[in-house]
Amino acid sequence: DEPDDCPDNCWWTTCEDSVQQVYEVLEYLKENMCLNLDAVWATGCSNGGIFLYELAKDSRIASQLAGIAPIVGLPHRGFNFPPSSPMSYIG
């Protein structure tokens, strides 16, 4: 159920495409640095930890991650979706 007091449909996050922003940062790093592409992990704390679950389920970036490691943060009720690609989880 969508909260009545949230007319912008963004709930607890921004309306910007944060996954796209992470995708663009990762593309920049791949083009400009020497990376082990089999060892790219995402980590975050609090809202950043919650965001990791969004990264894991989004097909634009999930296949590029070896895993996620939330420090603090669980998905909100109704947002606990599985990863769209196989990956490791530390948390």
PDB file of N, CA, C and O in Angstrom, residues 10-11 17 23 25-26 34-35 43 48-49 51 53 58 60-61 63 75 85-86 90:
ATOM      1  N   CYS A  10       7.867   8.761  -4.220  1.00  0.00           N
ATOM      2  CA  CYS A  10       9.273   8.444  -3.975  1.00  0.00           C
ATOM      3  C   CYS A  10       9.482   7.811  -2.601  1.00  0.00           C
ATOM      4  O   CYS A  10      10.544   7.298  -2.322  1.00  0.00           O
ATOM      5  N   TRP A  11       8.499   7.857  -1.760  1.00  0.00           N
ATOM      6  CA  TRP A  11       8.520   7.279  -0.431  1.00  0.00           C
ATOM      7  C   TRP A  11       9.697   7.796   0.361  1.00  0.00           C
ATOM      8  O   TRP A  11       9.851   8.964   0.586  1.00  0.00           O
ATOM      9  N   ASP A  17      17.281   8.828 -10.237  1.00  0.00           N
ATOM     10  CA  ASP A  17      17.659   7.449 -10.538  1.00  0.00           C
ATOM     11  C   ASP A  17      19.044   7.177  -9.958  1.00  0.00           C
ATOM     12  O   ASP A  17      20.062   7.313 -10.637  1.00  0.00           O
ATOM     13  N   TYR A  23      25.718   3.271 -11.747  1.00  0.00           N
ATOM     14  CA  TYR A  23      26.132   2.663 -13.012  1.00  0.00           C
ATOM     15  C   TYR A  23      27.143   3.564 -13.730  1.00  0.00           C
ATOM     16  O   TYR A  23      28.176   3.100 -14.214  1.00  0.00           O
ATOM     17  N   VAL A  25      29.082   5.917 -12.447  1.00  0.00           N
ATOM     18  CA  VAL A  25      30.345   5.969 -11.700  1.00  0.00           C
ATOM     19  C   VAL A  25      31.161   4.708 -11.987  1.00  0.00           C
ATOM     20  O   VAL A  25      32.371   4.777 -12.238  1.00  0.00           O
ATOM     21  N   LEU A  26      30.513   3.556 -11.969  1.00  0.00           N
ATOM     22  CA  LEU A  26      31.220   2.307 -12.240  1.00  0.00           C
ATOM     23  C   LEU A  26      31.765   2.291 -13.664  1.00  0.00           C
ATOM     24  O   LEU A  26      32.906   1.866 -13.891  1.00  0.00           O
ATOM     25  N   CYS A  34      42.366   0.533 -13.472  1.00  0.00           N
ATOM     26  CA  CYS A  34      42.564  -0.900 -13.641  1.00  0.00           C
ATOM     27  C   CYS A  34      41.814  -1.604 -12.512  1.00  0.00           C
ATOM     28  O   CYS A  34      42.211  -1.521 -11.354  1.00  0.00           O
ATOM     29  N   LEU A  35      40.709  -2.255 -12.853  1.00  0.00           N
ATOM     30  CA  LEU A  35      39.869  -2.914 -11.845  1.00  0.00           C
ATOM     31  C   LEU A  35      39.813  -4.413 -12.091  1.00  0.00           C
ATOM     32  O   LEU A  35      39.815  -4.859 -13.241  1.00  0.00           O
ATOM     33  N   THR A  43      29.000  -1.528  -0.888  1.00  0.00           N
ATOM     34  CA  THR A  43      28.754  -1.505   0.550  1.00  0.00           C
ATOM     35  C   THR A  43      28.127  -0.178   0.924  1.00  0.00           C
ATOM     36  O   THR A  43      28.237   0.808   0.195  1.00  0.00           O
ATOM     37  N   GLY A  48      22.319   3.838   2.850  1.00  0.00           N
ATOM     38  CA  GLY A  48      23.209   3.243   1.857  1.00  0.00           C
ATOM     39  C   GLY A  48      23.128   1.727   1.872  1.00  0.00           C
ATOM     40  O   GLY A  48      23.189   1.077   0.832  1.00  0.00           O
ATOM     41  N   GLY A  49      22.981   1.147   3.065  1.00  0.00           N
ATOM     42  CA  GLY A  49      22.799  -0.301   3.181  1.00  0.00           C
ATOM     43  C   GLY A  49      21.475  -0.745   2.585  1.00  0.00           C
ATOM     44  O   GLY A  49      21.386  -1.783   1.926  1.00  0.00           O
ATOM     45  N   PHE A  51      19.942   0.801   0.184  1.00  0.00           N
ATOM     46  CA  PHE A  51      20.076   0.995  -1.259  1.00  0.00           C
ATOM     47  C   PHE A  51      20.743  -0.195  -1.952  1.00  0.00           C
ATOM     48  O   PHE A  51      20.471  -0.483  -3.115  1.00  0.00           O
ATOM     49  N   TYR A  53      20.200  -3.261  -1.688  1.00  0.00           N
ATOM     50  CA  TYR A  53      19.209  -4.230  -2.152  1.00  0.00           C
ATOM     51  C   TYR A  53      18.604  -3.790  -3.482  1.00  0.00           C
ATOM     52  O   TYR A  53      18.258  -4.614  -4.320  1.00  0.00           O
ATOM     53  N   ASP A  58      18.493  -4.597  -9.539  1.00  0.00           N
ATOM     54  CA  ASP A  58      18.411  -3.852 -10.791  1.00  0.00           C
ATOM     55  C   ASP A  58      19.322  -4.480 -11.849  1.00  0.00           C
ATOM     56  O   ASP A  58      20.537  -4.572 -11.657  1.00  0.00           O
ATOM     57  N   ARG A  60      20.519  -3.430 -14.533  1.00  0.00           N
ATOM     58  CA  ARG A  60      21.548  -2.573 -15.136  1.00  0.00           C
ATOM     59  C   ARG A  60      22.897  -2.753 -14.459  1.00  0.00           C
ATOM     60  O   ARG A  60      23.934  -2.556 -15.085  1.00  0.00           O
ATOM     61  N   ILE A  61      22.912  -3.119 -13.187  1.00  0.00           N
ATOM     62  CA  ILE A  61      24.185  -3.151 -12.457  1.00  0.00           C
ATOM     63  C   ILE A  61      24.427  -4.459 -11.716  1.00  0.00           C
ATOM     64  O   ILE A  61      25.560  -4.820 -11.451  1.00  0.00           O
ATOM     65  N   SER A  63      24.541  -7.563 -12.476  1.00  0.00           N
ATOM     66  CA  SER A  63      25.461  -8.536 -13.098  1.00  0.00           C
ATOM     67  C   SER A  63      26.913  -8.091 -13.016  1.00  0.00           C
ATOM     68  O   SER A  63      27.824  -8.889 -13.240  1.00  0.00           O
ATOM     69  N   PRO A  75      16.098  -3.976   3.813  1.00  0.00           N
ATOM     70  CA  PRO A  75      15.090  -3.391   2.931  1.00  0.00           C
ATOM     71  C   PRO A  75      13.811  -3.082   3.709  1.00  0.00           C
ATOM     72  O   PRO A  75      13.460  -3.790   4.650  1.00  0.00           O
ATOM     73  N   SER A  85      20.836 -11.129 -10.443  1.00  0.00           N
ATOM     74  CA  SER A  85      21.975 -11.938 -10.890  1.00  0.00           C
ATOM     75  C   SER A  85      22.578 -12.639  -9.678  1.00  0.00           C
ATOM     76  O   SER A  85      22.490 -12.118  -8.557  1.00  0.00           O
ATOM     77  N   PRO A  86      23.222 -13.796  -9.875  1.00  0.00           N
ATOM     78  CA  PRO A  86      23.869 -14.457  -8.739  1.00  0.00           C
ATOM     79  C   PRO A  86      24.957 -13.550  -8.152  1.00  0.00           C
ATOM     80  O   PRO A  86      25.721 -12.923  -8.899  1.00  0.00           O
ATOM     81  N   ILE A  90      27.251 -10.388   2.229  1.00  0.00           N
ATOM     82  CA  ILE A  90      27.852 -10.364   3.557  1.00  0.00           C
ATOM     83  C   ILE A  90      27.031  -9.378   4.371  1.00  0.00           C
ATOM     84  O   ILE A  90      26.899  -8.222   3.997  1.00  0.00           O
TER      85      ILE A  90
END
